[in-house]
Coordinates of N, CA and C in Angstrom, one line a residue:
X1 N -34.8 -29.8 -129.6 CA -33.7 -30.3 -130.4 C -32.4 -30.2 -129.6
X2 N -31.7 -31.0 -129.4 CA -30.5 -31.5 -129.2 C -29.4 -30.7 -130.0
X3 N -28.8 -29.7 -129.9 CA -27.9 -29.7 -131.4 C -26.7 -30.6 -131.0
X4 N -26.3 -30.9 -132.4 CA -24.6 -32.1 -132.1 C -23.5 -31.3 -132.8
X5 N -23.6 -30.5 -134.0 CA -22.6 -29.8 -134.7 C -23.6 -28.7 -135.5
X6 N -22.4 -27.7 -135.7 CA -22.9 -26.8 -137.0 C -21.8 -27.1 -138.5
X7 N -22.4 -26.8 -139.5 CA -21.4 -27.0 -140.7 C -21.4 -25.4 -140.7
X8 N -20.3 -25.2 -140.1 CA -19.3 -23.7 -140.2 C -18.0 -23.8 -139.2
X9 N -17.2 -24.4 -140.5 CA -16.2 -24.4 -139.9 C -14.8 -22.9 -139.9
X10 N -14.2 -22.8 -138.9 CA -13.1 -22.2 -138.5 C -12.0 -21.8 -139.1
X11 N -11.1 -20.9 -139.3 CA -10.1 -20.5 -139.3 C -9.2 -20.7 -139.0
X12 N -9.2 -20.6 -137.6 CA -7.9 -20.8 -136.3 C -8.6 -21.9 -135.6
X13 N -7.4 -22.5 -134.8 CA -8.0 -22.9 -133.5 C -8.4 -22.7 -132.7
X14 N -9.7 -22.7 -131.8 CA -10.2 -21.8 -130.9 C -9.7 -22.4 -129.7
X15 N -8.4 -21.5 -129.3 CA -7.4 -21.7 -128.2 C -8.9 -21.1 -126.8
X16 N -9.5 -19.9 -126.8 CA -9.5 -19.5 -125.3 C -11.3 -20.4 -125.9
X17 N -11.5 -21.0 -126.5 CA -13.2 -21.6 -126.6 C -12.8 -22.7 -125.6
X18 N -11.6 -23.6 -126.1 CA -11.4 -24.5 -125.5 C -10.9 -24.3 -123.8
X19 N -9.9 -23.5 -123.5 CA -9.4 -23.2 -122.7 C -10.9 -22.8 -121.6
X20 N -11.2 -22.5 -122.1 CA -12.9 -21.5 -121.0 C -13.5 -23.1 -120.8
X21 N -13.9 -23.8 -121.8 CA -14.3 -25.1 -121.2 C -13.1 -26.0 -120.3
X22 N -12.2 -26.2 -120.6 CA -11.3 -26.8 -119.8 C -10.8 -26.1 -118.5
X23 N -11.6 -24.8 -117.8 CA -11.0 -24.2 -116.6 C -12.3 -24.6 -116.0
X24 N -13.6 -24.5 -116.6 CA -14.7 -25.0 -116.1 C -14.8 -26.5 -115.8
X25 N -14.6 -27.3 -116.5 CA -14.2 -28.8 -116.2 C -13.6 -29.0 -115.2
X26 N -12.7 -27.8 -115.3 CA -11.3 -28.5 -114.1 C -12.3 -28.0 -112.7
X27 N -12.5 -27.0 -113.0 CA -13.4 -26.4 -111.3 C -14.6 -26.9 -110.8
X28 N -15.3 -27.9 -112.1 CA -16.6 -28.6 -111.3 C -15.4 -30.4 -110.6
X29 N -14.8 -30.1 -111.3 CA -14.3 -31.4 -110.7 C -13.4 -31.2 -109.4
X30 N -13.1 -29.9 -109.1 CA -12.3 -29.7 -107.9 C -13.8 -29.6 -106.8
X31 N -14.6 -29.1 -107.1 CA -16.3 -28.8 -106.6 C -16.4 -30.2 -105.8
X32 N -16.3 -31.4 -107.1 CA -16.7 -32.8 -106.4 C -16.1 -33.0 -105.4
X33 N -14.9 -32.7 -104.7 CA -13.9 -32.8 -103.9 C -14.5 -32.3 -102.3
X34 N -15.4 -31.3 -102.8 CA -15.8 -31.3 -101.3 C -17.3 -31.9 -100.9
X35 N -17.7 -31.6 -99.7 CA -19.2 -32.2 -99.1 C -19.8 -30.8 -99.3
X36 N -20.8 -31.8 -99.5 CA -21.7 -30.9 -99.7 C -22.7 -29.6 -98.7
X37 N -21.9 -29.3 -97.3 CA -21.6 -28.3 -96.3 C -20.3 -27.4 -97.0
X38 N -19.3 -28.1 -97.0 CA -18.1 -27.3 -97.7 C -18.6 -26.4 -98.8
X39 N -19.3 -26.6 -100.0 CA -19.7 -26.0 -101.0 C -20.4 -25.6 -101.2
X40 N -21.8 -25.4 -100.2 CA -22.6 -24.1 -99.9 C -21.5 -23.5 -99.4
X41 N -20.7 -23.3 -98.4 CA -20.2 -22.6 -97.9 C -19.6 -21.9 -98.5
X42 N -18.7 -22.7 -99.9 CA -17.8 -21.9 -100.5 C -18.6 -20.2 -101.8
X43 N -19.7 -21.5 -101.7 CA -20.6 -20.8 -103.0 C -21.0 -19.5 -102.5
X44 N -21.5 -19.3 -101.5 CA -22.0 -18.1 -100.8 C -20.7 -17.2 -100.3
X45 N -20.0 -17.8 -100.5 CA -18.6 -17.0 -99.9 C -17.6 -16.5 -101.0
X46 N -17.6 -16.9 -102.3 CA -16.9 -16.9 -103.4 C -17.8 -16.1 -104.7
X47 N -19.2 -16.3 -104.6 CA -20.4 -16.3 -105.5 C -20.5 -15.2 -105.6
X48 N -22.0 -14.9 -107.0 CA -22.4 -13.8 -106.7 C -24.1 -14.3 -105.5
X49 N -24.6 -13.5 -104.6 CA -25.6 -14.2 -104.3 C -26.2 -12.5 -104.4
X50 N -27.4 -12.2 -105.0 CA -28.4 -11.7 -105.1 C -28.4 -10.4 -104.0
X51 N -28.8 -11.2 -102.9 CA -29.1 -10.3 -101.4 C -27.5 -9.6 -100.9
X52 N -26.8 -10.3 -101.3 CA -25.5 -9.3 -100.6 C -24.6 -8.7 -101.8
X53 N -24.8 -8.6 -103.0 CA -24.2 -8.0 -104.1 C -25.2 -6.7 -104.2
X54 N -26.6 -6.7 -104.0 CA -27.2 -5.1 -104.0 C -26.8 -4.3 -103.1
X55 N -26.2 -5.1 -102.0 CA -26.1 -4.6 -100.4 C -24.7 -3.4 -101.2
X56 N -24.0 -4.2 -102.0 CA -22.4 -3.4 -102.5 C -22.2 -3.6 -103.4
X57 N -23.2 -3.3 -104.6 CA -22.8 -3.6 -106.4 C -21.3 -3.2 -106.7
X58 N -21.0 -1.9 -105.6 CA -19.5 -1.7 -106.9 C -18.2 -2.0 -105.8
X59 N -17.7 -2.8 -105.5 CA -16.9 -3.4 -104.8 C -16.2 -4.6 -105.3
X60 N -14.4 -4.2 -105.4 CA -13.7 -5.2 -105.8 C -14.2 -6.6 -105.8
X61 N -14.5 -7.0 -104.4 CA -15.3 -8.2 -104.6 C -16.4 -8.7 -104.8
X62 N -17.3 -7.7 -105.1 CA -18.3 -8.3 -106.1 C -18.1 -8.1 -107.6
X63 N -16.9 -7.5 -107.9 CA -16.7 -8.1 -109.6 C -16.1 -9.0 -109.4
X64 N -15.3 -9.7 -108.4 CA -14.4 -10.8 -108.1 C -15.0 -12.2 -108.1
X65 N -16.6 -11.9 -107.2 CA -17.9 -12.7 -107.1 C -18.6 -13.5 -108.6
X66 N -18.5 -11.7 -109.1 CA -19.1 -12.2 -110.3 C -18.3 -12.8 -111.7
X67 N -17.2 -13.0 -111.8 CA -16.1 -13.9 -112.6 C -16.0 -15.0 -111.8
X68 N -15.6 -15.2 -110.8 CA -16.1 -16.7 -110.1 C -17.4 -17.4 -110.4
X69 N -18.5 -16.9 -110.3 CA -19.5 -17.2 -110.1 C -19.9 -18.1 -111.9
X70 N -19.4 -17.6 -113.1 CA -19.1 -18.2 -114.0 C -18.6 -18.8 -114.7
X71 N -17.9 -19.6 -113.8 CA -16.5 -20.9 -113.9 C -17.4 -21.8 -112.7
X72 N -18.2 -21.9 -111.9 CA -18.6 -22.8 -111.2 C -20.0 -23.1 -111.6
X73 N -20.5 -25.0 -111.3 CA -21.6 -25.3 -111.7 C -22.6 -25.6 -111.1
X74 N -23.7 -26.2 -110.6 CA -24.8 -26.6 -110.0 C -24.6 -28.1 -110.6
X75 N -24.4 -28.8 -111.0 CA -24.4 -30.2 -111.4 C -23.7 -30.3 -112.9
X76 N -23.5 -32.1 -112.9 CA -23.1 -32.6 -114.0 C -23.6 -32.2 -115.5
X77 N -25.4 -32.2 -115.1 CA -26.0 -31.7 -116.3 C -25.7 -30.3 -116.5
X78 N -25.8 -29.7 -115.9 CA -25.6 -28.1 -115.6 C -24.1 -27.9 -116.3
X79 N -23.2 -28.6 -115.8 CA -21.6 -28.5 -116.7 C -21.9 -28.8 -118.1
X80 N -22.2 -30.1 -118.1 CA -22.2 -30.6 -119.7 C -23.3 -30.6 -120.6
X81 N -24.1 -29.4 -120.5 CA -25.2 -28.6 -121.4 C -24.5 -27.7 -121.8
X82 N -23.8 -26.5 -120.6 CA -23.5 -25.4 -121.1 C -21.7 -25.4 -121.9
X83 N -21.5 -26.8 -121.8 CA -20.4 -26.8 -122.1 C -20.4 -27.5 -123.7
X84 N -21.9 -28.0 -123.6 CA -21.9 -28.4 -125.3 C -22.1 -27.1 -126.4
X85 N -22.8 -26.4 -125.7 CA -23.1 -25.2 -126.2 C -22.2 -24.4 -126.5
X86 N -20.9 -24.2 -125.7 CA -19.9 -23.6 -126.0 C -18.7 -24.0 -126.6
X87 N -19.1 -24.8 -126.9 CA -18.1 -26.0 -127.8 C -18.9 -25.8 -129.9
X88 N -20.0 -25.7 -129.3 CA -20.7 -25.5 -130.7 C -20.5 -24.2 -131.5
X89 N -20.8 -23.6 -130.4 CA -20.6 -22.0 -131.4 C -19.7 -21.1 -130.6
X90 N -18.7 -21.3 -129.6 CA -17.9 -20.7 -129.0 C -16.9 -20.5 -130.2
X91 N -16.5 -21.2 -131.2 CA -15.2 -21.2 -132.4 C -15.6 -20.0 -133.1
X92 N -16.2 -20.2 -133.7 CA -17.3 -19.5 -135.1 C -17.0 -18.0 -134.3
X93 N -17.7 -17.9 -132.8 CA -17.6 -16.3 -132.7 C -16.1 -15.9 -132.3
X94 N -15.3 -16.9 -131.7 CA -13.8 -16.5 -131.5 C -13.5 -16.1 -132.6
X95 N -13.6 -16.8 -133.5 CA -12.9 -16.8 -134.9 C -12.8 -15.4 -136.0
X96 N -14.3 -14.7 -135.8 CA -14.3 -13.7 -136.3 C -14.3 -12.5 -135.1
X97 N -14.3 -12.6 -133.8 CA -14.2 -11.7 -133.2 C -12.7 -11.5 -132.9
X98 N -11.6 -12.4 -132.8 CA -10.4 -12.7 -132.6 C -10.2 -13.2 -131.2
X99 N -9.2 -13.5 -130.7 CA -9.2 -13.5 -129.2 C -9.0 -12.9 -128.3
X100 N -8.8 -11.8 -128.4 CA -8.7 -10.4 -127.1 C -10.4 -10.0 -127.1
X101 N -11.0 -9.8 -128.5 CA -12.4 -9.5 -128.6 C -13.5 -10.2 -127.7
X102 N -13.3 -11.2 -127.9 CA -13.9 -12.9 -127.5 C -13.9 -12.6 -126.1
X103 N -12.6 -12.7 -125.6 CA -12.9 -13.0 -124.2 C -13.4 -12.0 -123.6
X104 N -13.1 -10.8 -124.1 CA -13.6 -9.5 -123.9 C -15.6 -9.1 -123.7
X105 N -15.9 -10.1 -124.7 CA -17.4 -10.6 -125.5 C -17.9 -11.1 -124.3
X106 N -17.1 -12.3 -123.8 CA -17.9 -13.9 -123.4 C -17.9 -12.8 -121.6
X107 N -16.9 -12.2 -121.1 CA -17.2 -11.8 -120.0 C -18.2 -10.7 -119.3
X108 N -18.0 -9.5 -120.8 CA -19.5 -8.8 -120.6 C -20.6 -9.7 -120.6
X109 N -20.8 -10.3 -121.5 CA -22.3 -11.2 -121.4 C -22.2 -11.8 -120.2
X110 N -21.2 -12.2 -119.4 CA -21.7 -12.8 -117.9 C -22.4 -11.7 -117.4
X111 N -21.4 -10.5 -117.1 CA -21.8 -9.7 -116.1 C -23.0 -9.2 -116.9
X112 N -23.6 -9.1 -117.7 CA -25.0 -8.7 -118.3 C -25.7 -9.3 -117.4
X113 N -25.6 -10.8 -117.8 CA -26.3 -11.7 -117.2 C -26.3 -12.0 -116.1
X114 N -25.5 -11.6 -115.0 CA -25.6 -11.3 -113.6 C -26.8 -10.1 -113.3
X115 N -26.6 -9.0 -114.2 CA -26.9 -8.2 -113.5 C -28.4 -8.3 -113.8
X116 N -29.1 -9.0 -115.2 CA -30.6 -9.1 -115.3 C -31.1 -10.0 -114.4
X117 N -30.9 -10.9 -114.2 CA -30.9 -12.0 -113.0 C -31.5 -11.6 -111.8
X118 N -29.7 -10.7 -111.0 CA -30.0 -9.6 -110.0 C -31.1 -8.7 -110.0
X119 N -31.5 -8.1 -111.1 CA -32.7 -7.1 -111.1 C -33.9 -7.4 -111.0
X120 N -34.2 -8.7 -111.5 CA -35.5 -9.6 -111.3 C -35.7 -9.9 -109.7
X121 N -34.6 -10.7 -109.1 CA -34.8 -11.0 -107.4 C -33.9 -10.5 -106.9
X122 N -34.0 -9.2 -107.1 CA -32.3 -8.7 -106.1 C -32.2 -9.3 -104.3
X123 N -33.5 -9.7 -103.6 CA -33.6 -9.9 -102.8 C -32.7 -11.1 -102.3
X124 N -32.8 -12.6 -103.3 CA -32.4 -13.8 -103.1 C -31.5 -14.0 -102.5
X125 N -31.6 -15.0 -101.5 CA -30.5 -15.7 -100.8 C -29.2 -16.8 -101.8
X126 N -30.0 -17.0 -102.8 CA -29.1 -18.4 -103.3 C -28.3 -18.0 -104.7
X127 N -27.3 -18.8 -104.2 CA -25.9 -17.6 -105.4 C -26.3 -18.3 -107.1
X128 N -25.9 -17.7 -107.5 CA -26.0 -17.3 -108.8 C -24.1 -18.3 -109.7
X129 N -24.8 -19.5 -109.7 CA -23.1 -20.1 -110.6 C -23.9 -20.7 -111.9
X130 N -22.7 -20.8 -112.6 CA -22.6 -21.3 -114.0 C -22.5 -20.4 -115.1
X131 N -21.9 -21.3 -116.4 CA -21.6 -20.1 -117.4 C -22.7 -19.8 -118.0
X132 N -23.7 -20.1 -118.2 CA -24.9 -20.0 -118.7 C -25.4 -18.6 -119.4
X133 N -24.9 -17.8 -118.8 CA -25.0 -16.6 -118.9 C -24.0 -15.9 -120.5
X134 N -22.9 -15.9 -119.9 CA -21.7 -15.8 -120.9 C -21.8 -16.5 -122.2
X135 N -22.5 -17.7 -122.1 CA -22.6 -18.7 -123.3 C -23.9 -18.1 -124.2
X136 N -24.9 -17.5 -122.9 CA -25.9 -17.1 -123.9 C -25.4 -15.9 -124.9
X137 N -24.3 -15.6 -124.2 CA -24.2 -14.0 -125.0 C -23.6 -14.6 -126.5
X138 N -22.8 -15.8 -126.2 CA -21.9 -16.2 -127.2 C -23.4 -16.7 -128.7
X139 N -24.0 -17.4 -127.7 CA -25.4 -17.9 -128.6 C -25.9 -16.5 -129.6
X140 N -26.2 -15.2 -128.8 CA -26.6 -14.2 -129.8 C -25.7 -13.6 -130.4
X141 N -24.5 -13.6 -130.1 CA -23.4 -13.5 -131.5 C -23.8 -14.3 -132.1
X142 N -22.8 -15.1 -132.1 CA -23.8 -16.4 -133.2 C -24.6 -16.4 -134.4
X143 N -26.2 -15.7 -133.4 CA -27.2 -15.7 -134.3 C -27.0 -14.4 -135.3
X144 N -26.0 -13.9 -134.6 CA -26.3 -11.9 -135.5 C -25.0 -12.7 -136.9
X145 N -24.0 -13.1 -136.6 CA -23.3 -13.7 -137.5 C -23.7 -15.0 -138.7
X146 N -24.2 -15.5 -138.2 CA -24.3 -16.8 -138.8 C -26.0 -17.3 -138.7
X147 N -26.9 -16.4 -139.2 CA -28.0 -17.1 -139.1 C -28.7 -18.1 -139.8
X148 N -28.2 -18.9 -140.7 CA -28.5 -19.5 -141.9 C -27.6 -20.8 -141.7
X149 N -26.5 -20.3 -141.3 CA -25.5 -21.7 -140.9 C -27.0 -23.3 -140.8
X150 N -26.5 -24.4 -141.8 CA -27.3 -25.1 -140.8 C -26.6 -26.2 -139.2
X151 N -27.7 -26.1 -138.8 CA -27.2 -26.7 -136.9 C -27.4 -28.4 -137.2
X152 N -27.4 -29.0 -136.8 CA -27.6 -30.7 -137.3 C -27.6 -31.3 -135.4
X153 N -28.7 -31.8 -135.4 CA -28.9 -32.5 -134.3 C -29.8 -33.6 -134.3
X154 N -30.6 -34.0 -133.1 CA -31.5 -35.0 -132.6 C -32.5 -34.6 -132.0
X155 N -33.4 -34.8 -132.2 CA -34.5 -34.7 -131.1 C -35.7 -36.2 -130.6
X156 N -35.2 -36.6 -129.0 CA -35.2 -37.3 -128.3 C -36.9 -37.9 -128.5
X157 N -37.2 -38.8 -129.1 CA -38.5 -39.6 -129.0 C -38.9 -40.2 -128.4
X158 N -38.8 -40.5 -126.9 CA -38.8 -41.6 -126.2 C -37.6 -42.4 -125.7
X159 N -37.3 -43.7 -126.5 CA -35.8 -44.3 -126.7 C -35.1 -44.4 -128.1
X160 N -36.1 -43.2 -128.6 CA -35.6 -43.4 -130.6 C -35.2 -41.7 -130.4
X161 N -33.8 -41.2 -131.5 CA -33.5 -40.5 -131.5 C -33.2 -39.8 -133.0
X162 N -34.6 -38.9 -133.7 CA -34.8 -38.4 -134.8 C -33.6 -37.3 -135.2
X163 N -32.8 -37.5 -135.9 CA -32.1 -36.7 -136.8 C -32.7 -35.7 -137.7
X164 N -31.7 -34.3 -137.3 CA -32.7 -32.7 -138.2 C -31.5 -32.0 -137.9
X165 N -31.5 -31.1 -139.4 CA -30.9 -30.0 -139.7 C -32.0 -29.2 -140.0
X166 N -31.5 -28.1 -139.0 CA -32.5 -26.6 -139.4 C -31.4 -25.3 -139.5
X167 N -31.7 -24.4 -139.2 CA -30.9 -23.0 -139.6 C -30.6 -22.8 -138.1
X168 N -29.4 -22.2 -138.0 CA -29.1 -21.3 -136.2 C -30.2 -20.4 -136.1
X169 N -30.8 -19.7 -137.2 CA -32.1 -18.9 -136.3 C -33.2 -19.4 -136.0
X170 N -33.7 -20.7 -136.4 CA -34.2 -21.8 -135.5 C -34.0 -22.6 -134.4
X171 N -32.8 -22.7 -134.0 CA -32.3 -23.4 -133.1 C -32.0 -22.4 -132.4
X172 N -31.2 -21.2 -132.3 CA -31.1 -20.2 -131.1 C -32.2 -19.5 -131.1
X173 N -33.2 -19.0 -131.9 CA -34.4 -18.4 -131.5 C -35.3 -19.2 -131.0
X174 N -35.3 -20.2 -131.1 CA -36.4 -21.9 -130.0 C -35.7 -21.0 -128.7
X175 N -35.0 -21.3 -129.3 CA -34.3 -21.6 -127.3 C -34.1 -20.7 -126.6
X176 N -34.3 -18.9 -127.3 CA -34.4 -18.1 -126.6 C -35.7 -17.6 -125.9
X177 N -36.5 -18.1 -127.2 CA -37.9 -18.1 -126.7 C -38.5 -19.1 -125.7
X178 N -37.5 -20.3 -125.4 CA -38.1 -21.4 -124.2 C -37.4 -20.5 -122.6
X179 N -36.6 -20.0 -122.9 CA -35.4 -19.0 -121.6 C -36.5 -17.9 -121.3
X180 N -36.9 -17.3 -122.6 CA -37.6 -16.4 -122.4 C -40.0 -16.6 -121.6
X181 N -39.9 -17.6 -122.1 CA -41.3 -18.6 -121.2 C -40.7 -18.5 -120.0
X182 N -40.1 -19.1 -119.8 CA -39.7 -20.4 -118.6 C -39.3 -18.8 -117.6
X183 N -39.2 -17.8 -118.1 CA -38.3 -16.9 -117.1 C -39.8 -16.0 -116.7
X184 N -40.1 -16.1 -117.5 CA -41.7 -15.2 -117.2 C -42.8 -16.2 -116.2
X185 N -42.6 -17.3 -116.6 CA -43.4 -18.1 -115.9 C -42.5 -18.4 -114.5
X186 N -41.5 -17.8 -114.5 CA -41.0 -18.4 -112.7 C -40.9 -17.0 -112.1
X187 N -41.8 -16.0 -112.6 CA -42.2 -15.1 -112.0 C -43.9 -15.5 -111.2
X188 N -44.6 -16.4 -111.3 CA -45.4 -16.5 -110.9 C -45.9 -16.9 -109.4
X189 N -46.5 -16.1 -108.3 CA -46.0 -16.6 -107.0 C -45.8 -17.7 -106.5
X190 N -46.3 -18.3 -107.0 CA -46.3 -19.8 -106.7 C -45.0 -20.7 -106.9
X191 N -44.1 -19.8 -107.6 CA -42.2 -19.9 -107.9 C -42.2 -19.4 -107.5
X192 N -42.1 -18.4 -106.8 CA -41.6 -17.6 -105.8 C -40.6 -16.9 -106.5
X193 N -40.6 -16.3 -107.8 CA -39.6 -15.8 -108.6 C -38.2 -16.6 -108.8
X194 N -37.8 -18.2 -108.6 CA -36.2 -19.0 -108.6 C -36.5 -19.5 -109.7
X195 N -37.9 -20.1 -110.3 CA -37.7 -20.6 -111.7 C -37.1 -21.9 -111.3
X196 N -37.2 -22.9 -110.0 CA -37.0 -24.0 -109.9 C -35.5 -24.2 -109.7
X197 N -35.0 -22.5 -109.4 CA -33.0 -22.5 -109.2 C -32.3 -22.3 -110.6
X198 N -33.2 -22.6 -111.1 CA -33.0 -21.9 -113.2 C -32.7 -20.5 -113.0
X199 N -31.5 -19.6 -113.2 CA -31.9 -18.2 -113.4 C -32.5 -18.0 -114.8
X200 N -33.3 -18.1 -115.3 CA -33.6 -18.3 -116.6 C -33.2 -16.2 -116.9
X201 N -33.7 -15.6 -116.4 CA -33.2 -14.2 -116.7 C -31.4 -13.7 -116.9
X202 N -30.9 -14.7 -116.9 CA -29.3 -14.7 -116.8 C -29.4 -14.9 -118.2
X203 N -29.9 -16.1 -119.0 CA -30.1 -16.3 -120.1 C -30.4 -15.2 -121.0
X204 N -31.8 -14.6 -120.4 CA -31.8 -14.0 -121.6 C -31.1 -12.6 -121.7
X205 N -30.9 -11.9 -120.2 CA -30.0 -10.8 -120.8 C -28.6 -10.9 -120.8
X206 N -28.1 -12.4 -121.3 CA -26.7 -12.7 -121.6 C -27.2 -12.9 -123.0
X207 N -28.1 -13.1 -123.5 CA -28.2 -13.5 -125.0 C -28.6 -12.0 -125.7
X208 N -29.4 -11.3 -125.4 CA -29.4 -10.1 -126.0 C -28.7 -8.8 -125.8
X209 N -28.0 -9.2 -125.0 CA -26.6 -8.2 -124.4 C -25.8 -8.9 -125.5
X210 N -25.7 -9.8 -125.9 CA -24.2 -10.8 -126.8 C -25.3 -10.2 -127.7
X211 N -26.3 -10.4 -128.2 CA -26.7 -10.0 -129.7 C -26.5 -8.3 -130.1
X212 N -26.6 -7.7 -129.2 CA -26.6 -6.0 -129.4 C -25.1 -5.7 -129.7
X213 N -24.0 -6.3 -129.0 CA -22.9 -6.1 -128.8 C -22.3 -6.8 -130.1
X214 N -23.2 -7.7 -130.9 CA -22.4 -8.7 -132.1 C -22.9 -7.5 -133.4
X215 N -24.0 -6.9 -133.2 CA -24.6 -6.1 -134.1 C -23.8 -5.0 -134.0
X216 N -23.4 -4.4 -132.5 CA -22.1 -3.3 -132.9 C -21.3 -4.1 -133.8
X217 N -20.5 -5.0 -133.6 CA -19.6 -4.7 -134.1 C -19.5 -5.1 -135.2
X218 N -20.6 -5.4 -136.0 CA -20.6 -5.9 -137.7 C -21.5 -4.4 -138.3
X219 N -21.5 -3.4 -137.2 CA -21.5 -2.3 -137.7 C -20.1 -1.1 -138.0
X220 N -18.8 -1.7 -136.9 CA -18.2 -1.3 -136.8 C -16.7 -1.6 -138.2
X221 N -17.3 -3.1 -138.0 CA -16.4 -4.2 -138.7 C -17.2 -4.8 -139.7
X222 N -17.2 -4.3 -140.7 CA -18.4 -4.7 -141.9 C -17.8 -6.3 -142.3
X223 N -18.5 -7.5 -141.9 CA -18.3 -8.4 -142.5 C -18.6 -8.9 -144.0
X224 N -17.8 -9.9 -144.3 CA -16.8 -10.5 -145.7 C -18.0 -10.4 -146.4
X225 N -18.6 -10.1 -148.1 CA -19.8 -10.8 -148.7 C -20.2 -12.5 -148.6
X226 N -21.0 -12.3 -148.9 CA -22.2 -13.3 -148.8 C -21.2 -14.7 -149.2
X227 N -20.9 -14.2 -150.6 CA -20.4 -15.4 -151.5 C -18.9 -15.9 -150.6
X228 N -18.5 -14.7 -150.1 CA -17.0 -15.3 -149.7 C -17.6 -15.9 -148.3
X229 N -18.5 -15.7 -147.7 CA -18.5 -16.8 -146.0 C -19.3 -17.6 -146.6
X230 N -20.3 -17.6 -147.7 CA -20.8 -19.1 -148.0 C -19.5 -20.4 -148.4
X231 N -18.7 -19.3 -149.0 CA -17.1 -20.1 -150.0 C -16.4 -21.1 -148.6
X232 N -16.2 -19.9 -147.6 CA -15.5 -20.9 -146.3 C -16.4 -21.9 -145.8
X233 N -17.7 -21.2 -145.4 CA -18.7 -22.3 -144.4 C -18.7 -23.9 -145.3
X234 N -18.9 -23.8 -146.5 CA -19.1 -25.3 -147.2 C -18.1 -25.5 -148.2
X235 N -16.8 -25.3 -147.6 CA -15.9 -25.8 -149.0 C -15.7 -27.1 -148.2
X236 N -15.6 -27.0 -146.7 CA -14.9 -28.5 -146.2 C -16.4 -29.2 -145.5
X237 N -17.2 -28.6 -146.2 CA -18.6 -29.6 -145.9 C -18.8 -30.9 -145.6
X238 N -17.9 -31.7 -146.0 CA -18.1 -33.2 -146.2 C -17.5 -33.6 -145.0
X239 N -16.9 -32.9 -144.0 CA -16.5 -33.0 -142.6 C -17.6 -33.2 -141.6
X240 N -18.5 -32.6 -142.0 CA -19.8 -32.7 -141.4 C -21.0 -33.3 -141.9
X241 N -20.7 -34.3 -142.3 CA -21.8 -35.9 -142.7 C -22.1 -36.5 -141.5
X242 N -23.3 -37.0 -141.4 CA -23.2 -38.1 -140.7 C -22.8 -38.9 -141.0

């Protein structure tokens, strides 16, 4: 499934949701700008890469590596997946986490997801970019907040495109469990542990690092009853029709 929207709408405007997509847009598009010599070059020089971040885990510039390394993409698709994703549920967790929390949120879950990645092939030559990581963490907030929300999307038949509303803990649990396959299966030698250049392990301990961390804090910060976030999620419902 494709998701296209959730019916759970916002509060505020999600100033740093949008802002995190619009620095990433701007930096795949400055990316295009060079050849493609220029940008290995830059990626391994700017990035996090596997083989030379174990060499010096705690070094200015490898936390420098690793915040870079999550503002840069591997392709078009690679940008405008992870950027739909964080357009979907990036608001929803701003919104109740605020914005100092949030960004606070969205950058541990990178470096989570750096470091599970890293622990799987610490050996690897090939750098480690995209938000993928960070967005997964934003995905297990998400789920710890809003599991019932329904998601409304498509799923692709060919050249026919079937329309379905299910719940966010169908749609982010599919998808953790496809991260979670796909990352087990590119452990097999015959992947040679890259998973086809997928860090698929980025995923998942960006997504359960963002879920543990969303569960603190609705332990810390006891969220609204039931009746009052069903009251917000669907009073402006009819915004979200097809």
């Amino acid at each position: 499934m494709i998701p296209l929207r959730d019916l759970n709408p916002s509060r505020r405007f999600p100033i740093l949701t949008f802002s995190l997509i619009g620095i990433n847009v701007l930096v795949f598009l400055w990316e295009q700008t060079l050849s493609v010599q220029q940008l290995q070059a830059v990626l391994l020089r700017i990035t996090v890469v596997p083989a030379q971040l174990t060499a010096d885990p705690f070094s200015v510039e490898a936390l420098l590596d690793s915040v870079r390394s999550m503002f840069l993409h591997g392709g078009w698709a690679h940008l405008l997946g992870n950027m739909l994703y964080l357009y979907l549920f990036g608001d929803n967790v701003e919104d109740r986490l605020g914005r100092p929390l949030f960004i606070l949120f969205y950058l541990v879950s990178g470096f989570a997801a750096i470091v599970a990645q890293v622990a799987i092939d610490p050996s690897s030559p090939i750098p480690l970019v995209g938000a993928s990581g960070a967005i997964a963490g934003v995905l297990g907030g998400y789920l710890v907040l809003f599991p019932r929300v329904q998601v409304r999307g498509i799923i692709p038949l060919g050249i026919l495109f079937y329309p379905l509303k299910l719940p966010a803990w169908v749609v982010l649990g599919f998808w953790f469990v496809v991260q979670l396959f796909n990352g087990a299966a590119s452990l097999a030698p015959d992947v040679g542990g890259m998973g086809g250049g997928v860090a698929f392990f980025a995923h998942v301990g960006g997504f359960v690092i963002g879920a543990i961390l969303m569960w603190l804090f609705t332990m810390v910060m006891p969220q609204p009853p039931e009746e009052e976030r069903n009251e917000m999620l669907y009073e402006r419902a009819q915004r979200y029709r097809y």
